[in-house]
CSV table of C-alpha atoms and ligand atoms in Angstrom, one decimal:
chain,number,residue,atom,x,y,z
A,237,UNK,CA,98.0,-25.3,-100.2
A,238,UNK,CA,100.9,-23.0,-100.4
A,239,UNK,CA,102.4,-21.3,-97.1
A,240,UNK,CA,100.9,-18.0,-98.2
A,241,UNK,CA,97.4,-19.6,-98.3
A,242,UNK,CA,97.9,-21.4,-95.3
A,243,UNK,CA,99.2,-18.1,-93.6
A,244,UNK,CA,96.3,-16.1,-94.8
A,245,UNK,CA,93.9,-18.3,-93.0
A,246,UNK,CA,96.0,-18.7,-89.9
A,247,UNK,CA,96.2,-14.9,-89.7
A,248,UNK,CA,92.3,-14.4,-89.9
A,249,UNK,CA,92.2,-17.0,-87.1
A,250,UNK,CA,94.5,-15.0,-84.9
A,251,UNK,CA,93.0,-11.6,-85.9
A,252,UNK,CA,89.7,-13.1,-84.5
A,253,UNK,CA,91.4,-13.5,-81.1
A,254,UNK,CA,93.1,-9.9,-81.3
A,255,UNK,CA,96.4,-10.9,-82.5
A,256,UNK,CA,98.3,-9.1,-85.6
A,257,UNK,CA,100.5,-11.8,-87.1
A,258,UNK,CA,102.0,-9.6,-89.7
A,259,UNK,CA,102.9,-7.1,-86.7
A,260,UNK,CA,104.3,-10.0,-84.8
A,261,UNK,CA,106.5,-11.3,-87.7
A,262,UNK,CA,107.6,-7.7,-88.3
A,263,UNK,CA,108.6,-7.2,-84.6
A,264,UNK,CA,110.5,-10.6,-84.5
A,265,UNK,CA,112.7,-9.6,-87.4
A,266,UNK,CA,114.1,-6.7,-85.3
A,267,UNK,CA,115.1,-8.8,-82.2
A,268,UNK,CA,118.8,-10.1,-81.9
A,269,UNK,CA,119.3,-13.3,-80.7
A,270,UNK,CA,123.1,-13.8,-79.4
A,271,UNK,CA,124.4,-17.2,-81.1
A,272,UNK,CA,127.1,-18.8,-78.9
A,273,UNK,CA,130.1,-20.0,-81.0
A,274,UNK,CA,131.0,-22.6,-78.6
A,275,UNK,CA,128.4,-25.3,-79.7
A,276,UNK,CA,130.8,-25.8,-82.9
A,277,UNK,CA,133.6,-27.1,-81.1
A,278,UNK,CA,132.7,-28.4,-77.5
A,279,UNK,CA,133.6,-25.1,-75.7
A,280,UNK,CA,137.3,-26.0,-76.7
A,281,UNK,CA,138.5,-22.6,-77.9
A,282,UNK,CA,141.8,-22.1,-79.9
A,283,UNK,CA,144.0,-20.6,-77.2
A,284,UNK,CA,145.2,-23.9,-75.2
A,285,UNK,CA,145.2,-27.6,-75.9
A,286,UNK,CA,144.3,-28.9,-72.5
A,287,UNK,CA,140.7,-30.4,-71.5
A,288,UNK,CA,137.4,-28.4,-70.7
A,289,UNK,CA,137.9,-27.8,-67.0
A,290,UNK,CA,136.1,-25.4,-64.3
A,291,UNK,CA,132.8,-27.0,-63.6
A,292,UNK,CA,131.3,-27.7,-67.1
A,293,UNK,CA,131.6,-30.5,-69.4
A,294,UNK,CA,130.4,-31.9,-72.8
A,295,UNK,CA,129.7,-35.3,-73.5
A,296,UNK,CA,129.7,-37.3,-76.8
A,297,UNK,CA,132.4,-37.5,-79.6
A,298,UNK,CA,130.4,-37.0,-82.8
A,299,UNK,CA,132.8,-36.7,-85.8
A,300,UNK,CA,133.5,-33.6,-87.7
A,301,UNK,CA,133.9,-30.8,-84.9
A,302,UNK,CA,135.6,-27.6,-85.9
A,303,UNK,CA,139.1,-27.2,-85.0
A,304,UNK,CA,140.3,-23.9,-86.7
A,305,UNK,CA,138.7,-20.3,-86.8
A,306,UNK,CA,137.9,-21.0,-90.5
A,307,UNK,CA,136.1,-24.3,-89.7
A,308,UNK,CA,134.1,-22.7,-86.8
A,309,UNK,CA,133.2,-19.7,-89.0
A,310,UNK,CA,131.8,-21.7,-91.8
A,311,UNK,CA,129.9,-24.2,-89.5
A,312,UNK,CA,128.3,-21.0,-87.9
A,313,UNK,CA,127.4,-19.7,-91.4
A,314,UNK,CA,125.9,-22.7,-92.4
A,315,UNK,CA,123.8,-23.1,-89.3
A,316,UNK,CA,122.7,-19.3,-89.3
A,317,UNK,CA,121.9,-19.8,-93.0
A,318,UNK,CA,119.2,-22.1,-92.1
A,319,UNK,CA,117.5,-20.1,-89.4
A,320,UNK,CA,115.3,-17.0,-89.5
A,321,UNK,CA,115.7,-13.9,-87.5
A,322,UNK,CA,118.4,-11.5,-86.6
A,323,UNK,CA,121.6,-12.7,-85.0
A,324,UNK,CA,124.4,-11.6,-82.9
A,325,UNK,CA,127.7,-13.4,-82.4
A,326,UNK,CA,128.8,-14.8,-79.0
A,327,UNK,CA,132.4,-15.3,-78.5
A,328,UNK,CA,134.6,-16.4,-75.9
A,329,UNK,CA,138.0,-15.1,-75.1
A,330,UNK,CA,139.4,-18.5,-75.5
A,331,UNK,CA,138.5,-17.8,-79.3
A,332,UNK,CA,141.3,-15.3,-79.8
A,333,UNK,CA,142.8,-15.6,-83.2
A,334,UNK,CA,146.6,-15.3,-83.3
A,335,UNK,CA,149.0,-14.6,-86.2
A,336,UNK,CA,152.0,-17.3,-86.0
A,337,UNK,CA,154.3,-16.5,-83.3
A,338,UNK,CA,151.9,-13.6,-81.8
A,339,UNK,CA,150.0,-15.8,-79.1
A,340,UNK,CA,149.8,-14.2,-75.8
A,341,UNK,CA,148.2,-15.3,-72.5
A,342,UNK,CA,144.8,-14.6,-71.5
A,343,UNK,CA,146.2,-11.3,-69.5
A,344,UNK,CA,147.6,-10.0,-72.2
A,345,UNK,CA,144.8,-10.2,-74.9
A,346,UNK,CA,144.2,-7.2,-77.1
A,347,UNK,CA,141.5,-6.3,-79.5
A,348,UNK,CA,143.5,-7.1,-82.5
A,349,UNK,CA,143.2,-10.8,-81.6
A,350,UNK,CA,139.6,-10.5,-82.3
A,351,UNK,CA,140.0,-8.4,-85.4
A,352,UNK,CA,139.0,-11.4,-87.6
A,353,UNK,CA,135.7,-12.2,-85.7
A,354,UNK,CA,135.1,-8.5,-86.0
A,355,UNK,CA,135.5,-8.6,-89.6
A,356,UNK,CA,133.3,-11.4,-89.7
A,357,UNK,CA,130.7,-10.1,-87.6
A,358,UNK,CA,130.8,-7.0,-89.9
A,359,UNK,CA,130.4,-8.5,-93.0
A,360,UNK,CA,127.2,-10.0,-91.6
A,361,UNK,CA,125.8,-7.2,-90.1
A,362,UNK,CA,126.0,-8.7,-86.7
A,363,UNK,CA,126.9,-7.2,-83.3
A,364,UNK,CA,129.1,-9.1,-80.9
A,365,UNK,CA,128.7,-10.2,-77.3
A,366,UNK,CA,131.6,-11.6,-75.3
A,367,UNK,CA,132.9,-13.5,-72.3
A,368,UNK,CA,136.3,-13.5,-70.5
A,369,UNK,CA,137.2,-17.2,-70.1
A,370,UNK,CA,137.7,-18.4,-66.4
A,371,UNK,CA,138.1,-22.0,-67.3
A,372,UNK,CA,140.3,-24.4,-69.2
A,373,UNK,CA,143.4,-23.0,-68.1
A,374,UNK,CA,146.6,-23.6,-66.2
A,375,UNK,CA,146.3,-20.3,-64.0
A,376,UNK,CA,143.3,-21.7,-62.5
A,377,UNK,CA,144.5,-22.8,-59.0
A,378,UNK,CA,142.8,-25.6,-57.2
A,379,UNK,CA,139.7,-24.9,-59.5
A,380,UNK,CA,139.5,-21.3,-58.3
A,381,UNK,CA,140.0,-17.9,-60.4
A,382,UNK,CA,138.9,-14.7,-59.1
A,383,UNK,CA,138.0,-15.9,-55.7
A,384,UNK,CA,141.4,-17.7,-55.1
A,385,UNK,CA,143.3,-16.8,-51.9
A,386,UNK,CA,146.3,-16.8,-53.9
A,387,UNK,CA,147.3,-13.2,-54.8
A,388,UNK,CA,149.1,-14.0,-58.3
A,389,UNK,CA,146.1,-16.3,-59.4
A,390,UNK,CA,143.6,-13.5,-58.5
A,391,UNK,CA,145.8,-10.9,-60.2
A,392,UNK,CA,145.9,-12.8,-63.5
A,393,UNK,CA,142.2,-13.2,-64.0
A,394,UNK,CA,141.5,-9.6,-62.9
A,395,UNK,CA,143.9,-8.4,-65.5
A,396,UNK,CA,142.0,-11.1,-67.8
A,397,UNK,CA,138.9,-9.5,-66.9
A,398,UNK,CA,140.0,-6.0,-67.6
A,399,UNK,CA,141.7,-6.7,-70.9
A,400,UNK,CA,138.3,-8.3,-72.1
A,401,UNK,CA,136.3,-4.9,-70.9
A,402,UNK,CA,138.7,-3.2,-73.6
A,403,UNK,CA,138.0,-5.8,-76.2
A,404,UNK,CA,134.2,-5.7,-75.5
A,405,UNK,CA,134.6,-1.7,-76.1
A,406,UNK,CA,136.4,-2.3,-79.4
A,407,UNK,CA,133.9,-4.9,-80.4
A,408,UNK,CA,131.0,-2.4,-79.7
A,409,UNK,CA,132.7,0.5,-81.4
A,410,UNK,CA,133.6,-1.6,-84.6
A,411,UNK,CA,129.9,-3.1,-85.1
A,412,UNK,CA,127.9,0.0,-83.6
A,413,UNK,CA,126.1,-2.5,-81.4
A,414,UNK,CA,126.4,-2.5,-77.7
A,415,UNK,CA,128.6,-5.7,-76.6
A,416,UNK,CA,127.1,-8.0,-73.6
A,417,UNK,CA,130.2,-8.8,-71.5
A,418,UNK,CA,129.4,-11.9,-69.3
A,419,UNK,CA,131.3,-12.8,-66.2
A,420,UNK,CA,131.0,-16.5,-65.3
A,421,UNK,CA,133.5,-18.5,-63.1
A,422,UNK,CA,133.1,-22.0,-62.1
A,423,UNK,CA,135.0,-21.1,-58.7
A,424,UNK,CA,133.6,-23.2,-55.8
A,425,UNK,CA,134.4,-26.5,-53.4
A,426,UNK,CA,133.3,-29.9,-54.0
A,427,UNK,CA,132.9,-30.6,-50.5
A,428,UNK,CA,131.7,-28.6,-47.3
A,429,UNK,CA,133.9,-25.6,-47.1
A,430,UNK,CA,134.9,-24.2,-43.8
A,431,UNK,CA,134.7,-20.5,-45.2
A,432,UNK,CA,132.2,-19.4,-47.6
A,433,UNK,CA,132.3,-15.6,-47.2
A,434,UNK,CA,135.9,-15.3,-47.9
A,435,UNK,CA,135.8,-16.4,-51.4
A,436,UNK,CA,132.9,-14.3,-52.0
A,437,UNK,CA,134.5,-11.3,-50.6
A,438,UNK,CA,137.4,-12.0,-52.7
A,439,UNK,CA,135.1,-12.5,-55.8
A,440,UNK,CA,133.4,-9.5,-55.1
A,441,UNK,CA,136.7,-7.3,-55.0
A,442,UNK,CA,137.9,-8.9,-58.2
A,443,UNK,CA,134.6,-8.0,-60.1
A,444,UNK,CA,134.8,-4.5,-58.9
A,445,UNK,CA,138.5,-4.2,-60.0
A,446,UNK,CA,137.6,-5.4,-63.3
A,447,UNK,CA,134.8,-2.9,-63.7
A,448,UNK,CA,137.1,-0.1,-62.8
A,449,UNK,CA,138.7,-0.6,-66.1
A,450,UNK,CA,137.1,2.5,-68.0
A,451,UNK,CA,134.3,1.9,-70.4
A,452,UNK,CA,131.4,3.4,-71.9
A,453,UNK,CA,128.3,2.1,-70.3
A,454,UNK,CA,126.2,2.5,-73.5
A,455,UNK,CA,128.7,0.1,-75.5
A,456,UNK,CA,129.7,-2.4,-72.9
A,457,UNK,CA,127.0,-4.2,-70.8
A,458,UNK,CA,128.9,-6.2,-68.0
A,459,UNK,CA,126.8,-9.0,-66.7
A,460,UNK,CA,127.4,-11.5,-63.8
A,461,UNK,CA,126.1,-14.9,-64.2
A,462,UNK,CA,125.1,-17.2,-61.2
A,463,UNK,CA,125.1,-20.9,-60.8
A,464,UNK,CA,123.9,-23.1,-58.1
A,465,UNK,CA,126.5,-25.8,-58.7
A,466,UNK,CA,129.0,-27.3,-61.1
A,467,UNK,CA,130.5,-30.8,-61.9
A,468,UNK,CA,133.3,-31.3,-58.9
A,469,UNK,CA,132.1,-27.9,-57.2
A,470,UNK,CA,128.7,-29.5,-55.8
A,471,UNK,CA,128.8,-27.9,-52.2
A,472,UNK,CA,129.6,-24.2,-52.8
A,473,UNK,CA,130.0,-21.9,-55.6
A,474,UNK,CA,131.3,-18.5,-55.2
A,475,UNK,CA,129.0,-16.9,-57.7
A,476,UNK,CA,125.6,-18.1,-56.2
A,477,UNK,CA,122.3,-16.4,-57.2
A,478,UNK,CA,122.2,-14.0,-54.0
A,479,UNK,CA,125.8,-13.1,-54.8
A,480,UNK,CA,125.2,-12.2,-58.4
A,481,UNK,CA,121.9,-10.4,-57.9
A,482,UNK,CA,123.0,-8.6,-54.9
A,483,UNK,CA,126.2,-7.5,-56.9
A,484,UNK,CA,124.4,-6.3,-60.1
A,485,UNK,CA,121.8,-4.4,-57.9
A,486,UNK,CA,124.7,-2.6,-55.9
A,487,UNK,CA,126.8,-1.9,-59.0
A,488,UNK,CA,125.4,0.7,-61.5
A,489,UNK,CA,125.5,-0.6,-64.8
A,490,UNK,CA,126.1,-4.2,-64.1
A,491,UNK,CA,123.5,-6.9,-65.0
A,492,UNK,CA,122.5,-9.8,-63.5
A,493,UNK,CA,122.5,-12.8,-66.1
A,494,UNK,CA,120.4,-15.8,-65.4
A,495,UNK,CA,121.1,-19.3,-67.1
A,496,UNK,CA,118.0,-21.4,-66.9
A,497,UNK,CA,120.2,-24.4,-66.2
A,498,UNK,CA,121.7,-22.7,-63.2
A,499,UNK,CA,118.9,-23.3,-60.3
A,500,UNK,CA,117.2,-26.2,-58.6
A,501,UNK,CA,115.5,-28.3,-60.7
A,502,UNK,CA,112.0,-27.3,-59.8
A,503,UNK,CA,112.8,-23.6,-60.1
A,504,UNK,CA,111.7,-21.7,-63.3
A,505,UNK,CA,113.4,-18.8,-64.7
A,506,UNK,CA,110.2,-17.7,-66.3
A,507,UNK,CA,108.9,-16.8,-63.2
A,508,UNK,CA,112.2,-14.9,-62.1
A,509,UNK,CA,111.9,-12.5,-65.4
A,510,UNK,CA,109.2,-10.4,-64.1
A,511,UNK,CA,110.7,-10.4,-60.6
A,512,UNK,CA,114.0,-8.9,-61.9
A,513,UNK,CA,112.4,-6.7,-64.5
A,514,UNK,CA,110.8,-4.8,-61.4
A,515,UNK,CA,114.0,-3.5,-60.3
A,516,UNK,CA,116.7,-3.9,-63.0
A,517,UNK,CA,116.6,-1.5,-66.1
A,518,UNK,CA,118.1,-4.3,-68.0
A,519,UNK,CA,118.9,-8.0,-67.6
A,520,UNK,CA,120.6,-11.1,-69.5
A,521,UNK,CA,119.6,-14.7,-70.1
A,522,UNK,CA,121.5,-17.8,-71.2
A,523,UNK,CA,118.8,-19.8,-72.7
A,524,UNK,CA,119.7,-23.9,-72.5
A,525,UNK,CA,117.7,-26.8,-71.6
A,526,UNK,CA,118.5,-28.6,-68.5
A,527,UNK,CA,117.7,-32.1,-68.1
A,528,UNK,CA,117.7,-33.2,-64.7
A,529,UNK,CA,120.8,-30.8,-63.9
A,530,UNK,CA,122.8,-28.4,-65.8
A,531,UNK,CA,123.3,-30.6,-68.8
A,532,UNK,CA,123.3,-28.0,-71.3
A,533,UNK,CA,121.2,-30.0,-73.9
A,534,UNK,CA,119.8,-28.5,-77.2
A,535,UNK,CA,117.2,-25.7,-76.8
A,536,UNK,CA,113.8,-27.1,-77.9
A,537,UNK,CA,110.4,-25.6,-78.4
A,538,UNK,CA,109.1,-27.0,-74.9
A,539,UNK,CA,107.0,-25.8,-72.0
A,540,UNK,CA,109.5,-24.1,-69.8
A,541,UNK,CA,111.3,-22.3,-73.5
A,542,UNK,CA,107.9,-21.1,-74.4
A,543,UNK,CA,107.1,-19.6,-70.9
A,544,UNK,CA,110.6,-17.7,-70.8
A,545,UNK,CA,109.6,-16.2,-74.2
A,546,UNK,CA,106.2,-15.2,-73.2
A,547,UNK,CA,107.2,-13.5,-69.9
A,548,UNK,CA,109.9,-11.5,-72.0
A,549,UNK,CA,107.2,-10.4,-74.2
A,550,UNK,CA,104.4,-10.0,-71.6
A,551,UNK,CA,106.8,-7.8,-69.8
A,552,UNK,CA,107.2,-5.5,-72.8
A,553,UNK,CA,110.7,-6.6,-72.0
A,554,UNK,CA,112.0,-7.4,-75.5
A,555,UNK,CA,114.5,-4.2,-75.5
A,556,UNK,CA,115.5,-4.8,-71.9
A,557,UNK,CA,116.3,-8.6,-71.9
A,558,UNK,CA,119.5,-9.5,-73.8
A,559,UNK,CA,119.0,-13.1,-75.1
A,560,UNK,CA,121.8,-15.4,-75.7
A,561,UNK,CA,121.6,-19.3,-76.5
A,562,UNK,CA,124.1,-21.5,-74.4
A,563,UNK,CA,124.1,-25.1,-75.0
A,564,UNK,CA,126.7,-27.7,-76.4
A,565,UNK,CA,125.7,-31.0,-77.3
A,566,UNK,CA,128.9,-33.2,-78.8
A,567,UNK,CA,126.8,-36.4,-79.3
A,568,UNK,CA,125.0,-35.2,-82.5
A,569,UNK,CA,125.7,-33.1,-85.8
A,570,UNK,CA,126.9,-29.8,-84.0
A,571,UNK,CA,125.3,-27.7,-86.9
A,572,UNK,CA,122.1,-29.7,-86.6
A,573,UNK,CA,122.3,-28.8,-82.6
A,574,UNK,CA,122.8,-25.2,-83.5
A,575,UNK,CA,120.0,-25.2,-86.1
A,576,UNK,CA,117.5,-26.8,-83.7
A,577,UNK,CA,118.4,-24.7,-80.9
A,578,UNK,CA,118.1,-21.1,-82.6
A,579,UNK,CA,115.2,-22.3,-84.6
A,580,UNK,CA,113.4,-23.4,-81.3
A,581,UNK,CA,114.0,-20.1,-79.5
A,582,UNK,CA,112.7,-18.1,-82.4
A,583,UNK,CA,109.6,-20.1,-82.4
A,584,UNK,CA,109.3,-19.4,-78.8
A,585,UNK,CA,109.5,-15.5,-79.3
A,586,UNK,CA,107.3,-15.6,-82.3
A,587,UNK,CA,104.6,-17.9,-80.2
A,588,UNK,CA,104.7,-15.3,-77.5
A,589,UNK,CA,104.2,-12.4,-79.9
A,590,UNK,CA,101.1,-14.2,-81.4
A,591,UNK,CA,99.4,-14.4,-77.6
A,592,UNK,CA,96.6,-12.0,-76.8
A,593,UNK,CA,98.6,-10.7,-73.6
A,594,UNK,CA,96.2,-7.7,-73.1
A,595,UNK,CA,93.3,-9.9,-73.0
A,596,UNK,CA,94.6,-12.7,-71.1
A,597,UNK,CA,95.8,-10.0,-68.7
A,598,UNK,CA,92.4,-8.6,-68.4
A,599,UNK,CA,90.8,-11.7,-67.6
A,600,UNK,CA,93.1,-12.3,-64.5
A,601,UNK,CA,92.7,-8.9,-63.3
A,602,UNK,CA,89.0,-9.3,-63.4
A,603,UNK,CA,89.3,-12.6,-61.6
A,604,UNK,CA,87.7,-14.7,-64.4
A,605,UNK,CA,89.9,-17.3,-63.9
A,606,UNK,CA,87.9,-20.3,-65.5
A,607,UNK,CA,87.7,-18.3,-68.6
A,608,UNK,CA,91.6,-17.6,-68.3
A,609,UNK,CA,92.3,-21.1,-67.9
A,610,UNK,CA,90.1,-22.0,-71.0
A,611,UNK,CA,91.5,-19.2,-73.2
A,612,UNK,CA,95.4,-20.2,-72.6
A,613,UNK,CA,94.4,-23.9,-73.2
A,614,UNK,CA,92.6,-23.1,-76.5
A,615,UNK,CA,95.7,-21.0,-77.3
A,616,UNK,CA,97.8,-24.1,-77.8
A,617,UNK,CA,95.9,-25.6,-80.9
A,618,UNK,CA,96.0,-22.3,-83.0
A,619,UNK,CA,97.8,-22.7,-86.3
A,620,UNK,CA,101.0,-21.5,-85.1
A,621,UNK,CA,103.0,-23.6,-87.8
A,622,UNK,CA,101.5,-21.8,-90.5
A,623,UNK,CA,102.7,-18.4,-89.1
A,624,UNK,CA,106.2,-19.9,-88.3
A,625,UNK,CA,106.4,-21.0,-92.0
A,626,UNK,CA,105.5,-17.6,-93.4
A,627,UNK,CA,108.3,-16.1,-91.0
A,628,UNK,CA,110.8,-18.4,-92.2
A,629,UNK,CA,109.7,-17.8,-95.7
A,630,UNK,CA,109.9,-14.1,-95.3
A,631,UNK,CA,113.5,-14.7,-93.9
A,632,UNK,CA,114.5,-16.8,-97.0
A,633,UNK,CA,115.4,-19.8,-94.8
A,634,UNK,CA,113.8,-23.3,-95.0
A,635,UNK,CA,110.2,-23.2,-93.6
A,636,UNK,CA,110.1,-27.1,-92.7
A,637,UNK,CA,112.5,-29.9,-92.2
A,638,UNK,CA,114.1,-29.4,-95.5
A,639,UNK,CA,116.9,-27.7,-93.9
A,640,UNK,CA,118.1,-31.1,-92.5
A,641,UNK,CA,119.0,-32.3,-96.0
A,642,UNK,CA,121.3,-29.2,-96.5
A,643,UNK,CA,123.2,-30.5,-93.2
A,644,UNK,CA,123.4,-34.1,-94.5
A,645,UNK,CA,125.0,-32.6,-97.6
A,646,UNK,CA,127.3,-30.6,-95.5
A,647,UNK,CA,128.2,-33.4,-93.2
A,648,UNK,CA,129.3,-35.4,-96.5
A,649,UNK,CA,131.0,-32.8,-98.1
A,650,UNK,CA,132.8,-31.0,-95.4
A,651,UNK,CA,132.5,-32.4,-91.8
A,652,UNK,CA,133.5,-36.0,-92.7
A,653,UNK,CA,136.6,-34.8,-94.5
A,654,UNK,CA,137.9,-33.4,-91.2
B,866,RNT,C1,128.4,-22.5,-67.5
B,866,RNT,C2,127.9,-21.3,-67.8
B,866,RNT,C3,128.6,-20.6,-68.9
B,866,RNT,C4,129.3,-21.3,-69.9
B,866,RNT,C5,129.6,-20.6,-71.2
B,866,RNT,C6,130.7,-21.2,-72.0
B,866,RNT,O1,127.7,-23.4,-66.8
B,866,RNT,O2,126.7,-21.5,-68.3
B,866,RNT,O3,127.8,-19.4,-69.4
B,866,RNT,O4,128.4,-22.2,-70.4
B,866,RNT,O5,130.1,-19.4,-70.8
B,867,ZN,ZN1,125.5,-20.0,-69.2
């Protein structure tokens, strides 16, 4: 049977339970997913030569990682060519591209240092999201940036945040798409601190100063990302969940960003999405796969990933939730890692769009909970794969595992020569 024939049969089965798969596919084509550039080079960036520091870590040494902007762009192109759906580009400030002799420190960055990325995104019809880089840099003092007790250190990082606001505004103006600008720092302490409020007050005031830089609220969407702990900062992080949620709640135009690797292992972000959507006009997500800790494994089509997507769709939140991927595995082919992760998230969204949410809600509201359990379980064996393949074909990308052969070829022809 052809994909088309299989799809027609699946479509009828879904129609019988009240799901319009054509509409689901059409809707998914419009939803932008922010693809993080940092899977391609193990979060190294181009602006410094030191190790990755600041509470995050990559493991593995698979050959062929990108070491220049040209390589990273080519690798991103390869991965995105194998993935269906609409993409946005997610950059960190550390990926600035300097002309020879033009390099400046992070507090002096200008829009022109991202002109090549803007050109890249525009050629591919993508918007851009942006992140100031508060890690892997000599101006981190004792592991601290915006919450440092040292005035000069804090000043440097505040200025970094401010220049990033200007760059975000430039990216939004150039692409015509709002730029989500995410503030995350690994500021914290390895062992029991004596003062938890001091660092948080300094962090609060520093972010306020960054946000005092003028910007257009429709173009730049600043976010604050929380984290429960990081490597080397196990006892205390300044940007905890309560801190960032309270900050975003009390600073108009600032969004909370939840990374599903940044909570205690039994907590789930799927449940937090509807909670936040009761209060915030917009929220942002980093979608990742924590394995026992914030390990940033490649996103798979697993239960919690499906549940996160379902909550966004059920809450009618597709245009209120900014979705970005955030994983980095250096132990496998990086382009394969990107491709599996992007395809998995697209699958999760399509699966959510193919769920008869109104009917299921009605069962809940009528307290028909036996029937609800049955209906949710029966959904799991619907012919979703046939709808997925149709979506891939309509997007002009491989519908089955044949994409992997392209990656093998690229590895032989390009990556292995690096
Ligand atoms: C780290 C945070 C942060 C980074 C990226 C590189 O734990 O998740 O979002 O992964 O900004
Ligand atoms: Zn994150």
